[in-house]
Every structure is written in C-alpha cells, then in structure tokens.
PDB file of C-alpha atoms in Angstrom:
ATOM      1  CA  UNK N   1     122.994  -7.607  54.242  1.00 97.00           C
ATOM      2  CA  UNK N   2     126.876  -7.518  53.909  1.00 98.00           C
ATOM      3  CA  UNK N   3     128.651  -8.337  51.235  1.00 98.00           C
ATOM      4  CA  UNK N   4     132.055 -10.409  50.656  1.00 98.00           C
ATOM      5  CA  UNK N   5     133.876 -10.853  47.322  1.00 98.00           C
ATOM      6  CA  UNK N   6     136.372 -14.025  47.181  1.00 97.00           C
ATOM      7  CA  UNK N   7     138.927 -13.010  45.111  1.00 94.00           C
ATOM      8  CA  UNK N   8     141.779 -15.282  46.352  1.00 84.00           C
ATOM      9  CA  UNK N   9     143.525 -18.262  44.840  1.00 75.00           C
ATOM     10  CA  UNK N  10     146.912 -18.575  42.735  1.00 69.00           C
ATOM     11  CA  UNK N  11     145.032 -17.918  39.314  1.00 76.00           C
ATOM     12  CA  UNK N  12     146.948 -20.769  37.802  1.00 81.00           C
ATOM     13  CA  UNK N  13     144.752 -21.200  34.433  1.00 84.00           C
ATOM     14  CA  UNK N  14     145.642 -17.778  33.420  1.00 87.00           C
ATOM     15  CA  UNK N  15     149.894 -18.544  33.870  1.00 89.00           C
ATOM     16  CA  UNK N  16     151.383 -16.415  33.010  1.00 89.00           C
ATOM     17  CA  UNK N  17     149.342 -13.846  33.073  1.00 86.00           C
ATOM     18  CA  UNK N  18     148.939 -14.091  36.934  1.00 85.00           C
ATOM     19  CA  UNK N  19     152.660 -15.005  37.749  1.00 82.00           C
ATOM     20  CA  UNK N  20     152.818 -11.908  39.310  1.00 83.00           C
ATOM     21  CA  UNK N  21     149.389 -10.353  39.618  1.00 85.00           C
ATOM     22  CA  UNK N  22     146.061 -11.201  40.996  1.00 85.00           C
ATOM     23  CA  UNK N  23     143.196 -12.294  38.578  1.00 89.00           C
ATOM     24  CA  UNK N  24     140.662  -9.887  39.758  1.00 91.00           C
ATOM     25  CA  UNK N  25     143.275  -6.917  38.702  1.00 91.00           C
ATOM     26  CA  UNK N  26     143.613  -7.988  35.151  1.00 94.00           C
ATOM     27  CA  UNK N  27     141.428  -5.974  32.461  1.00 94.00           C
ATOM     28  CA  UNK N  28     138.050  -6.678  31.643  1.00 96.00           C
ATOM     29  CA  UNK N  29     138.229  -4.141  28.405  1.00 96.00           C
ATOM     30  CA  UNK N  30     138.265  -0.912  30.316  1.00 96.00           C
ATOM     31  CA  UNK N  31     138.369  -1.981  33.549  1.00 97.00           C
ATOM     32  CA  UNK N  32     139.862  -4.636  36.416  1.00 96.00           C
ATOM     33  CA  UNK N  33     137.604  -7.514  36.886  1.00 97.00           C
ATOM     34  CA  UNK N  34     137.182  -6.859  40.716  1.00 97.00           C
ATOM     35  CA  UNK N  35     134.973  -3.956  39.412  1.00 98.00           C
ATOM     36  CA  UNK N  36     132.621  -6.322  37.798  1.00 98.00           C
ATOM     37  CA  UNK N  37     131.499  -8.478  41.017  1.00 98.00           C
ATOM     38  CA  UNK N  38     131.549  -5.256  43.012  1.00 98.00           C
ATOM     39  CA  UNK N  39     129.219  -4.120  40.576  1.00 98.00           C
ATOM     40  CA  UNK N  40     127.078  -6.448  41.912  1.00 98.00           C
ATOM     41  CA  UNK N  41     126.940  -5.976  45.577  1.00 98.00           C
ATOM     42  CA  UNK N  42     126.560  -2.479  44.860  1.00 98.00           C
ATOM     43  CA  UNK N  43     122.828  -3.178  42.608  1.00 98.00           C
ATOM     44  CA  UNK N  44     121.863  -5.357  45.236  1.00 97.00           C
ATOM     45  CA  UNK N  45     122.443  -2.171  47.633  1.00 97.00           C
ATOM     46  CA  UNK N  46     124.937  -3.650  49.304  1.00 98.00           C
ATOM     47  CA  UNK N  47     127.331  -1.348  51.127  1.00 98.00           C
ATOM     48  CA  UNK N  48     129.047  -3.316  53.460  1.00 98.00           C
ATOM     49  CA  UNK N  49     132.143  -5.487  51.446  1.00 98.00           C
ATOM     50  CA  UNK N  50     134.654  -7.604  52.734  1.00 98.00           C
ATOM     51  CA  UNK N  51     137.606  -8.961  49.611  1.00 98.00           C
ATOM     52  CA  UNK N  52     139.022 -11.639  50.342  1.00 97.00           C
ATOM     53  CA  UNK N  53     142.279 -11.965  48.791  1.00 96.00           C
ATOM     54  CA  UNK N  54     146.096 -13.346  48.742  1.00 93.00           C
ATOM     55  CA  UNK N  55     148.765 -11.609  51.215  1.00 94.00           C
ATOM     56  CA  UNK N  56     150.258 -10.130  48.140  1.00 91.00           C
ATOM     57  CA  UNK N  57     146.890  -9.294  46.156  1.00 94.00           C
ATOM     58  CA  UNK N  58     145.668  -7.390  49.116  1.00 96.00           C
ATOM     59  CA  UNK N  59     147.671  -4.553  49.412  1.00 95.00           C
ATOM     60  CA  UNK N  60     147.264  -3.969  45.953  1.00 94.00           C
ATOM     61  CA  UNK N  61     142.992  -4.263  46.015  1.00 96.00           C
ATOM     62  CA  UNK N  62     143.347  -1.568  48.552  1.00 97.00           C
ATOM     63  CA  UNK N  63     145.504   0.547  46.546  1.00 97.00           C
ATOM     64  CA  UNK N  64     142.684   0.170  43.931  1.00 97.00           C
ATOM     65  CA  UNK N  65     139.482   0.815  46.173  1.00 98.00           C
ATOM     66  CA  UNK N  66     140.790   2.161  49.303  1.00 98.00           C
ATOM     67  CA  UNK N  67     138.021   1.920  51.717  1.00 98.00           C
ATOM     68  CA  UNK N  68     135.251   2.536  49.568  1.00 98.00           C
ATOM     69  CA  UNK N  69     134.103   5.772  51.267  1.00 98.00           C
ATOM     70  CA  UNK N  70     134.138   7.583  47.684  1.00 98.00           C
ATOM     71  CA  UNK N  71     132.378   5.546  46.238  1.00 98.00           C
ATOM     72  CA  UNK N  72     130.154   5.733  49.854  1.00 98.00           C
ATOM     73  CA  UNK N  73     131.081   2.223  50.449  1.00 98.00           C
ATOM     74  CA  UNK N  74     132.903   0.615  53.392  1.00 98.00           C
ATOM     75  CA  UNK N  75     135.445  -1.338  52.182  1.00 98.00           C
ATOM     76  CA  UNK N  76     137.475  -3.719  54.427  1.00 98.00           C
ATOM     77  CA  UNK N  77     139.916  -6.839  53.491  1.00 98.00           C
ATOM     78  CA  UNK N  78     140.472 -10.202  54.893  1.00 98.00           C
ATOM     79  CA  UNK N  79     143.642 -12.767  53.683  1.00 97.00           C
ATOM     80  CA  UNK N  80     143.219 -16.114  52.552  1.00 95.00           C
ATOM     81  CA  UNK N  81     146.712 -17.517  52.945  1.00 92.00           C
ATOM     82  CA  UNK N  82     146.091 -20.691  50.771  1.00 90.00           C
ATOM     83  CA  UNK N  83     142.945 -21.900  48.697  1.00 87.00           C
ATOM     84  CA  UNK N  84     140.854 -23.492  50.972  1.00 92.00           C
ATOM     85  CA  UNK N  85     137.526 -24.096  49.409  1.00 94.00           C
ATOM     86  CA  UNK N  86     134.721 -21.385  48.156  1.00 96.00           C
ATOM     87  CA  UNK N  87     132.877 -22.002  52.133  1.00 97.00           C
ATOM     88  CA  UNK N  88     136.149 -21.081  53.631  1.00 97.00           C
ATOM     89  CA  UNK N  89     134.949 -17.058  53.230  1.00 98.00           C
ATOM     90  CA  UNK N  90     132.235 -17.706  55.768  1.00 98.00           C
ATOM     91  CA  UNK N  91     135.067 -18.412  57.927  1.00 97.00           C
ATOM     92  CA  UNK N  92     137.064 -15.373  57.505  1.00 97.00           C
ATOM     93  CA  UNK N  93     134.199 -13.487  57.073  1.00 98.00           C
ATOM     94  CA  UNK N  94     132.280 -14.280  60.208  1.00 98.00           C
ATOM     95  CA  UNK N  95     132.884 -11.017  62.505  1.00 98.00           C
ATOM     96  CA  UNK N  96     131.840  -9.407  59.332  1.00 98.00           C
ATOM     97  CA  UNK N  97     128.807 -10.621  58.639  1.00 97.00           C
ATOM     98  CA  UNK N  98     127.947 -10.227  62.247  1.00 96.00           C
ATOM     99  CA  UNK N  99     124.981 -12.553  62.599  1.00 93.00           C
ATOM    100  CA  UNK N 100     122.874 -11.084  59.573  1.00 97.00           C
ATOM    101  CA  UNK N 101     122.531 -11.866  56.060  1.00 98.00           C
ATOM    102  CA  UNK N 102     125.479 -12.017  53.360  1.00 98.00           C
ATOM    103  CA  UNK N 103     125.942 -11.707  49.881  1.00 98.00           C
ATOM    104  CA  UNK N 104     128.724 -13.910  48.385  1.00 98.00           C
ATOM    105  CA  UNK N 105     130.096 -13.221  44.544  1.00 98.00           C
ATOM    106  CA  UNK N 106     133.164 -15.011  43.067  1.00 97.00           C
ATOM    107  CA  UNK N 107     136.119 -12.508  42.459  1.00 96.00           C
ATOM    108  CA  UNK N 108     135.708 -13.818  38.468  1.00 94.00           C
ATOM    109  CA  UNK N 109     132.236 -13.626  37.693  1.00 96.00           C
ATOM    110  CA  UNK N 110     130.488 -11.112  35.796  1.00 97.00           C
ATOM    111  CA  UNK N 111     126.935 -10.465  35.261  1.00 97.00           C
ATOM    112  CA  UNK N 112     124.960  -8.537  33.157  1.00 95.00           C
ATOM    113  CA  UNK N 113     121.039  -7.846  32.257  1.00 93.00           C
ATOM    114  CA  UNK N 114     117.825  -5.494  32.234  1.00 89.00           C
ATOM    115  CA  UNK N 115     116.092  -5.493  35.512  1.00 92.00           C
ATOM    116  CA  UNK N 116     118.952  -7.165  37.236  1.00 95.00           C
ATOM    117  CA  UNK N 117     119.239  -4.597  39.891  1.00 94.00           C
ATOM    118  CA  UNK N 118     115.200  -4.974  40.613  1.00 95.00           C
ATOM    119  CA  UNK N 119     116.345  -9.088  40.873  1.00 96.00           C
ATOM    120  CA  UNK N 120     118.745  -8.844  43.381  1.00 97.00           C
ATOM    121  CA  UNK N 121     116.692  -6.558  45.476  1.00 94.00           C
ATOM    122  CA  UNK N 122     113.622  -8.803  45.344  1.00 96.00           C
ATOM    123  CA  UNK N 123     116.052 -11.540  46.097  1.00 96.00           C
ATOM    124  CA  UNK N 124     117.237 -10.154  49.689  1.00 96.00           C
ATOM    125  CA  UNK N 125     114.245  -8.915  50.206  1.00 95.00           C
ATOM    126  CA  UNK N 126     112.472 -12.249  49.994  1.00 94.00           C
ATOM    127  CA  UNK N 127     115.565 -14.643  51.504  1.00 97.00           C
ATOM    128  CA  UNK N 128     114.278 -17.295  53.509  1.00 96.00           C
ATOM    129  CA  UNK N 129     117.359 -19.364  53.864  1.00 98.00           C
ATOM    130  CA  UNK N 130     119.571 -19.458  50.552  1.00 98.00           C
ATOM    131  CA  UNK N 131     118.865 -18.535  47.322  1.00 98.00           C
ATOM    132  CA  UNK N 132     121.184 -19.095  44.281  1.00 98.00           C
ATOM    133  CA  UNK N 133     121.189 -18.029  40.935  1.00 98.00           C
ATOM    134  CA  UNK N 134     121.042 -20.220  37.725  1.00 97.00           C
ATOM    135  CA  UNK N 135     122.163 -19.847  34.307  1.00 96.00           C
ATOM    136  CA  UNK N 136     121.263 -22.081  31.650  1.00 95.00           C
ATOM    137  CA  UNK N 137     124.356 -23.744  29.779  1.00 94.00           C
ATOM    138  CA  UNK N 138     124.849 -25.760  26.800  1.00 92.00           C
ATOM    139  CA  UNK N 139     127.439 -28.094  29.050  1.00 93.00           C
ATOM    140  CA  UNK N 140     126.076 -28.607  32.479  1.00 95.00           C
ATOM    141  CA  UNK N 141     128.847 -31.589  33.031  1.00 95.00           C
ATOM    142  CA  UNK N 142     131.170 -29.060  33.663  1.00 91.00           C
ATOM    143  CA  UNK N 143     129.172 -27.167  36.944  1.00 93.00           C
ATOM    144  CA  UNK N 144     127.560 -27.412  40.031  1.00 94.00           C
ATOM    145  CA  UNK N 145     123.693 -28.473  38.077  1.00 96.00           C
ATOM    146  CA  UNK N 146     120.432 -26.919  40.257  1.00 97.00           C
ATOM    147  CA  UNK N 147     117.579 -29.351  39.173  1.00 96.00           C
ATOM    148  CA  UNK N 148     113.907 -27.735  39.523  1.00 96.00           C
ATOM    149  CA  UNK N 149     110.046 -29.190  40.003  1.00 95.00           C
ATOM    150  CA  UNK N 150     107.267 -28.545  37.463  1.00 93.00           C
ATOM    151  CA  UNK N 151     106.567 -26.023  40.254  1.00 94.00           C
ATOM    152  CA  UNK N 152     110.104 -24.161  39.777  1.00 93.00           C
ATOM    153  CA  UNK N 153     111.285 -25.648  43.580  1.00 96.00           C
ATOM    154  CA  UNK N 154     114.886 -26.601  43.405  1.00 97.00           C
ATOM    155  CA  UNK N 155     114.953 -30.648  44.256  1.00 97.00           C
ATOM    156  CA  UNK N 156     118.197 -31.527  43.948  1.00 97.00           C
ATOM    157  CA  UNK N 157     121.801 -30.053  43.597  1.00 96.00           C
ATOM    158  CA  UNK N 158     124.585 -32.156  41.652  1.00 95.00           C
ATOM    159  CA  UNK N 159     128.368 -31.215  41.249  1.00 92.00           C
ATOM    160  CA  UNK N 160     129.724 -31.925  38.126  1.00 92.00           C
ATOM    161  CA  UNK N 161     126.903 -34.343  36.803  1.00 94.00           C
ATOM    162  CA  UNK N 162     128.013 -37.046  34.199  1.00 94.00           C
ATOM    163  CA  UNK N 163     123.818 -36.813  33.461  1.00 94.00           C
ATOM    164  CA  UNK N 164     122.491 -33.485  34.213  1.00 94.00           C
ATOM    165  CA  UNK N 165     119.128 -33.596  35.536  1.00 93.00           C
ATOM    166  CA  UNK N 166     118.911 -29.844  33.648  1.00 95.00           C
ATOM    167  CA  UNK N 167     120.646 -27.223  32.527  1.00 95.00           C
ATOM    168  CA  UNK N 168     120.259 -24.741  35.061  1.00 95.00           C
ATOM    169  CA  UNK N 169     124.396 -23.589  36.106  1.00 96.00           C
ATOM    170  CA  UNK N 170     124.954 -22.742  39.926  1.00 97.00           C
ATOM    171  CA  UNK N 171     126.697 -19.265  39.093  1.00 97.00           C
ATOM    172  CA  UNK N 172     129.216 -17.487  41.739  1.00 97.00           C
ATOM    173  CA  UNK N 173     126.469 -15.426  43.270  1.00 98.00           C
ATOM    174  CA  UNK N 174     125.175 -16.870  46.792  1.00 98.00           C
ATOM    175  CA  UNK N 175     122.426 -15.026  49.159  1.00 98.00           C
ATOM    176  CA  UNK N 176     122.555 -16.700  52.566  1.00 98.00           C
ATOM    177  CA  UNK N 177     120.385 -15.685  55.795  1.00 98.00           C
ATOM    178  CA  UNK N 178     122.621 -15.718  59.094  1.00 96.00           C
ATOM    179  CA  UNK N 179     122.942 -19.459  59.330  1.00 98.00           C
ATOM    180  CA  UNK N 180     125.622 -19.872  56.953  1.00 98.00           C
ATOM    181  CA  UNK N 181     128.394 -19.375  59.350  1.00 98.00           C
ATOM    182  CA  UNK N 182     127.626 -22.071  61.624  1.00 98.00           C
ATOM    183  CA  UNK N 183     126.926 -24.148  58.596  1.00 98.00           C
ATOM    184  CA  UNK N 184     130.265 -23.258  56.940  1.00 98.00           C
ATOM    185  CA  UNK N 185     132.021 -24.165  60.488  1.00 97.00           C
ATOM    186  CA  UNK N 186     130.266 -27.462  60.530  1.00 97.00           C
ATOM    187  CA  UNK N 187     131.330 -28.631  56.789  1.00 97.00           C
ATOM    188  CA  UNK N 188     134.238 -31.769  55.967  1.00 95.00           C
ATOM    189  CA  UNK N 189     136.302 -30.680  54.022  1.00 94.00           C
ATOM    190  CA  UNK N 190     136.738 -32.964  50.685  1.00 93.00           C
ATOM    191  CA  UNK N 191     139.405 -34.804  49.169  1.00 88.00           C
ATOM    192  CA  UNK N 192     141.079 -31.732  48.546  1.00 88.00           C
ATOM    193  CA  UNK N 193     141.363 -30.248  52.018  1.00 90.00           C
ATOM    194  CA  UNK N 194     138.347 -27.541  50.550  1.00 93.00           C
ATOM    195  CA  UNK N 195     135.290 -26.476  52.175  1.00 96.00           C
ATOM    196  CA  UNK N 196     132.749 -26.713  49.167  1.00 95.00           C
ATOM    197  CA  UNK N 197     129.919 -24.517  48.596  1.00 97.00           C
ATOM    198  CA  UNK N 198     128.098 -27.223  47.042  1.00 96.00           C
ATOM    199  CA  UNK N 199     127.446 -28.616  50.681  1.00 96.00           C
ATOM    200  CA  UNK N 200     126.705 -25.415  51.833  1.00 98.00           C
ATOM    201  CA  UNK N 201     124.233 -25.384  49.352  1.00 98.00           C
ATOM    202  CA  UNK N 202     122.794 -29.277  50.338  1.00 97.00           C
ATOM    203  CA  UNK N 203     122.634 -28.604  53.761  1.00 98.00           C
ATOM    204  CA  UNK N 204     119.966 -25.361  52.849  1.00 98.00           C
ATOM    205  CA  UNK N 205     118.291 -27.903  50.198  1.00 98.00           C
ATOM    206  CA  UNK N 206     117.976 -30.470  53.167  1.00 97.00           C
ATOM    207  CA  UNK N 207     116.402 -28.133  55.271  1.00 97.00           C
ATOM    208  CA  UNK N 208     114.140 -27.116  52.253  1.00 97.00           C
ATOM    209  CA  UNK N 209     115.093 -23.681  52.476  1.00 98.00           C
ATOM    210  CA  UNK N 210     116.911 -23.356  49.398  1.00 98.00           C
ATOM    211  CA  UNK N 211     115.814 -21.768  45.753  1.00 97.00           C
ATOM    212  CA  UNK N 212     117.172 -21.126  43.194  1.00 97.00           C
ATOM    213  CA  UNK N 213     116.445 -17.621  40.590  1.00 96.00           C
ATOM    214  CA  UNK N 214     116.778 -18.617  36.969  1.00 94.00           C
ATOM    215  CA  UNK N 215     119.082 -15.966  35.061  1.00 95.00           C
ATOM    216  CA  UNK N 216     117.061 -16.119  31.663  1.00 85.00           C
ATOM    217  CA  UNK N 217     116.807 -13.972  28.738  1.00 84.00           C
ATOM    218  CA  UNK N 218     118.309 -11.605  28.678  1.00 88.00           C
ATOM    219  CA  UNK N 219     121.069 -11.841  30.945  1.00 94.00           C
ATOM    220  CA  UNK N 220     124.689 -12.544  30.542  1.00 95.00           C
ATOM    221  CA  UNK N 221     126.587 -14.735  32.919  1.00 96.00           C
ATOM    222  CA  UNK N 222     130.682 -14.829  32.351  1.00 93.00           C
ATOM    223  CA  UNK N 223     133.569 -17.008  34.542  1.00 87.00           C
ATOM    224  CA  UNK N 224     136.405 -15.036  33.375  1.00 86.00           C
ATOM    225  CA  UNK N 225     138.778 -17.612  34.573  1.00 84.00           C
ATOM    226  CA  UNK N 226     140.634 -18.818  31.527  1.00 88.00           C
ATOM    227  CA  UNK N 227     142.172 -17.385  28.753  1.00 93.00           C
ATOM    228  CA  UNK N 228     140.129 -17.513  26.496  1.00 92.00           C
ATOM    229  CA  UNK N 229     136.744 -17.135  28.710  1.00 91.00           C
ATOM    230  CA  UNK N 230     138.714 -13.231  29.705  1.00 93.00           C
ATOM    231  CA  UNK N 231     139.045 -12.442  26.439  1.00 94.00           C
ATOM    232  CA  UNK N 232     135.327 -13.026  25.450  1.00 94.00           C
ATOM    233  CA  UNK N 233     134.148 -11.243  28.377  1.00 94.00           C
ATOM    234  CA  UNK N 234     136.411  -8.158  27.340  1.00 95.00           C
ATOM    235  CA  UNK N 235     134.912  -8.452  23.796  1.00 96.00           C
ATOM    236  CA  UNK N 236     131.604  -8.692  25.460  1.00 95.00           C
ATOM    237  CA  UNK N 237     132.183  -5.386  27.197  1.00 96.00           C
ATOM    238  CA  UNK N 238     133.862  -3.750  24.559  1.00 96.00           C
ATOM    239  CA  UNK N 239     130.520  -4.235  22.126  1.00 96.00           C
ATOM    240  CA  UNK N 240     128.080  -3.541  24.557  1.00 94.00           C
ATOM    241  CA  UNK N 241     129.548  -0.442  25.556  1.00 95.00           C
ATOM    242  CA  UNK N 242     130.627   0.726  21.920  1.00 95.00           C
ATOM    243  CA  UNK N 243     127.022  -0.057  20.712  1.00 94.00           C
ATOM    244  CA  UNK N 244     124.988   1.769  23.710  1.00 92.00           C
ATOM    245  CA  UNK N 245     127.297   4.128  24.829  1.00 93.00           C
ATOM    246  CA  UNK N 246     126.949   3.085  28.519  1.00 93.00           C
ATOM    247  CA  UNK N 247     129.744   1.357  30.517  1.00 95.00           C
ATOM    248  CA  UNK N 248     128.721  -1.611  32.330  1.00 96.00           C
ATOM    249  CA  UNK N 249     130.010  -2.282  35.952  1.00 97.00           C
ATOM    250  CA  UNK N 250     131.162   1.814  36.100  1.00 98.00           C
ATOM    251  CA  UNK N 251     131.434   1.853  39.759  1.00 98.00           C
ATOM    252  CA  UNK N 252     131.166   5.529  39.970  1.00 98.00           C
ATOM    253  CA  UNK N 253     127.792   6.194  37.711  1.00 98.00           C
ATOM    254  CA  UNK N 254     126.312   2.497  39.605  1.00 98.00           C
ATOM    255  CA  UNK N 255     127.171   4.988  43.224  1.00 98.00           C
ATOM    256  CA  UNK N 256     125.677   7.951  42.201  1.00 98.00           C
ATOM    257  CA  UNK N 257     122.728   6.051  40.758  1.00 97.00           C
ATOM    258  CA  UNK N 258     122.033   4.317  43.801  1.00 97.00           C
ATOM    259  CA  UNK N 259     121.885   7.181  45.939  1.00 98.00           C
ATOM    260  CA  UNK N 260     125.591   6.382  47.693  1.00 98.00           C
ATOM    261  CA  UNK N 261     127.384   9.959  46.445  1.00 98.00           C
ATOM    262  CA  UNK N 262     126.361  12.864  44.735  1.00 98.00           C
ATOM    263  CA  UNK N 263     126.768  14.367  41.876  1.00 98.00           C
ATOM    264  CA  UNK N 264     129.204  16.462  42.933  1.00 98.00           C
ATOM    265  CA  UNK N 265     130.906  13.552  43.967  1.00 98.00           C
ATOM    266  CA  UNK N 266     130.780  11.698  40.773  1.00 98.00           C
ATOM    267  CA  UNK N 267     131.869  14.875  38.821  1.00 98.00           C
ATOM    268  CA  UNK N 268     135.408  14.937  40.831  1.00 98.00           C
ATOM    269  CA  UNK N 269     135.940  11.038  40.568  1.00 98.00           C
ATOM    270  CA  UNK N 270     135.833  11.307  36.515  1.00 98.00           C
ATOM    271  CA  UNK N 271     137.519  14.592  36.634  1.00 98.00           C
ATOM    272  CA  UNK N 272     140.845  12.884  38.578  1.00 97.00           C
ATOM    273  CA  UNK N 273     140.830  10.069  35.374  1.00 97.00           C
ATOM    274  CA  UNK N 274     140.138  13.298  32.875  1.00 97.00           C
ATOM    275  CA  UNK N 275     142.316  12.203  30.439  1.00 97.00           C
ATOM    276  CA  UNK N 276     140.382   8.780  29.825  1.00 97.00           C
ATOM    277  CA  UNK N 277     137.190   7.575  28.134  1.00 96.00           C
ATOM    278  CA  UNK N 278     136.444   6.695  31.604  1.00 97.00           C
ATOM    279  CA  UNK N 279     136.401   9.215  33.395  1.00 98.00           C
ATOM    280  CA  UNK N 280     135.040  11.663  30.878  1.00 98.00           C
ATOM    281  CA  UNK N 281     132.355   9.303  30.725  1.00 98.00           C
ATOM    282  CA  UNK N 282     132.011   9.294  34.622  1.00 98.00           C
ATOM    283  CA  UNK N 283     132.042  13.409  34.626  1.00 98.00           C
ATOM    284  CA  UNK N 284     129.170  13.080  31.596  1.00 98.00           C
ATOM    285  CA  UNK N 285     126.834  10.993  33.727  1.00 98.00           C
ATOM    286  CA  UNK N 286     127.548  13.359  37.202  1.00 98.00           C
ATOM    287  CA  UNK N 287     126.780  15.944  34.639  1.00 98.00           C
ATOM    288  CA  UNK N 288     123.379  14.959  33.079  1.00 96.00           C
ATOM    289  CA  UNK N 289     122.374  14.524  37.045  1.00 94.00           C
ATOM    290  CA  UNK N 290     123.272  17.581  38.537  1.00 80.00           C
TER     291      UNK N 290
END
C-alpha cells in the first residue's frame, strides 16, 4: 500500500498565519502538523509517501523531510498548482500508486488512540474496496455524515446533511484498493470546478464495497484547520505529552518502533536536535532500545 498526504491549498482560514507559509508547517505544540498525518501512514506501515503540496510549500516540505530515507521512508513530492478538489490526488498520484492500494490522509488531520496502529493494520489488511473512518460528532451538519445498518454496513453517505441520518463524521483518512484511480479520472467535477471525495466515496457505496471503521472511545480525531481548532489540538498535545511523558506523532521513536531504523539510527537523529526536549527525548527512547 502507498501512501499520499494532501497537504495543498491556500490555507485561507488561518490568514494570516499562512500568508506566507504552508498550513502543514505551522506548530502543532512541539512539532509541524505534516508530522501528525505522517504519523499515520507510518502506523499503518506505510513506507511509500507521496505530499502533495503548493509550488512554494514544496520546496520547503522537502527541506523538512528530505526523502525520508532516515527515517527509512521514501519520500517523494507532487505539486498541486491550484485547489482542485480532495479526488484530484488520485490524479497526481497515479504513477505512484502504481496499480495497488493507497492510503490517503488530509495534510490537517490528526489522530490519536490506543490500539490505533493494530486498526489501521487490520484495516489494509482486510480492504475490499474502500474503507473510511468515522468519528462521532456533536454537529454532523457540518461533514461528510456515514450512515450505518443495525448490522454496522454503511448504507448511505450524505455531504453536509441539514438532517443527519447519524453522527458518524467521514474523517480525512481514506483506504482505497487499486480502483480509485480510474474512479477519480471518471468523476464531474462540482459547482466548484473540485473533484469531491464524497463521490469517490458513492461510487464504492454503489458498488457495495464500501465500510466504514467507527473511531470510538478512546480516540481523538482533530481538523486543525482554523484558528481556533490549531490551538486546541496544540493544547491537546501539550497535555497528553506533559501528563505521560510520551510524544505523540514523534516520527523518529514511531521509525524505530516499527522496525524502519535502528537504534543507532534513532540515537543520532535526537542527538543532531540535542539541545531540545525533542530530541533528548528521541536519544532517550533509541536509548531504552539499544
């Protein structure tokens, strides 16, 4: 399975913030948010990531990750010119998916929770089409809704409901099988000139190959794309990690864990960012696993 992160878009909600920078390299507490949905990929043993970014935000993601080969990741990047609809990365990332599966996070969503990683893995392990992820919110009018049977089989997928059917929220985190690029190339776009995920989504629910994995207790799903919605996730962060002593979304420690570098490795990643929390943190963990 390959992985591709969509971090494009202007960031306009988060003016003026993003005048001049991409949203994904703002801070989530003690790190940039791209870390967080890279995070992601990486539980779901995903090794294989395409960002997808602006011309200007590009250079600058690759300043920040490279190619991924320390973290023993292969890293590559693809530009989005203009906003084109969350579908649109099936189109840039076609020669990268290469006919298999793909994993597709939103550059501003972060997730959190015990026995995620075993999730994600059972997830691509039993894909069978497309399987989304769900996340129970007190104000389903504002999201893509996922409506399930009294047998927990998704029926019915509305965008923006003015009379939710449930509660269950369509997060940013999409497994597909290897028919999502010939779906994404046969899409309208809307209204807006987009090419929606939503419909993506419909034509896998039409097929009845489409199911959706309720994110329950437990877990912690965050869209930090407003002001004040990047402020509670750093908060969010900032207590967890204060509280448990652990860093969530620690790219290095989330490497060595999953079997990607040593410990070795992980020792000289923290020891090159000695002089923060971070990386004396990232040197403790290569440490306690030597």
């Amino acid at each position: 399975m390959k992985g591709i992160i969509l971090a494009g878009g202007s960031g306009t909600r988060l003016y003026p913030l993003t005048a001049a920078t991409s949203k994904q390299l703002l801070p989530v507490y003690d790190k940039p948010l791209v870390y967080y949905p890279l995070s992601v990929l990486m539980l779901a043993d995903i090794r294989e990531v395409l960002i997808i970014s602006t011309p200007a935000s590009v250079p600058v993601m690759r300043e920040l990750l490279g190619d991924g080969a320390h973290l023993g990741l292969d890293i590559s990047y693809a530009v989005q010119t203009e906003p084109r609809g969350i579908a649109d990365a099936f189109l840039l990332g076609a020669d990268h998916i290469g006919g298999g599966d793909s994993a597709l996070i939103l550059g501003d969503n972060i997730f959190h929770g015990t026995g995620f990683p075993g999730l994600l893995r059972d997830s691509r392990k039993n894909l069978d089409g497309c399987t989304l992820f769900g996340y129970p919110v007190s104000d389903p009018q504002r999201y893509g809704i996922g409506e399930l049977d009294a047998r927990g089989e998704l029926v019915s997928i509305e965008e923006k409901p003015a009379r939710p059917r449930s509660d269950n929220a369509i997060t940013g985190l999409y497994f597909y099988d290897s028919d999502v690029v010939e779906i994404a190339r046969g899409l309208r776009p809307s209204a807006r000139g987009e090419l929606e995920i939503t419909d993506v989504n419909r034509a896998y629910l039409a097929a009845g190959r489409a199911r959706l994995v309720r994110l329950g207790r437990g877990f912690t799903w965050l869209d930090a794309g407003t002001h004040q919605s990047l402020l509670e996730a750093g908060q969010y962060v900032q207590v967890l990690e204060n509280r448990q002593g652990v860093r969530v979304a620690c790219l290095e420690e989330i490497a060595l864990r999953m079997g990607f570098i040593t410990a070795d490795e992980c020792y000289a990643l923290g020891e090159r960012m000695a002089n923060s929390q971070y990386g004396q943190y990232v040197m403790a963990v290569a440490r306690s696993a030597a």
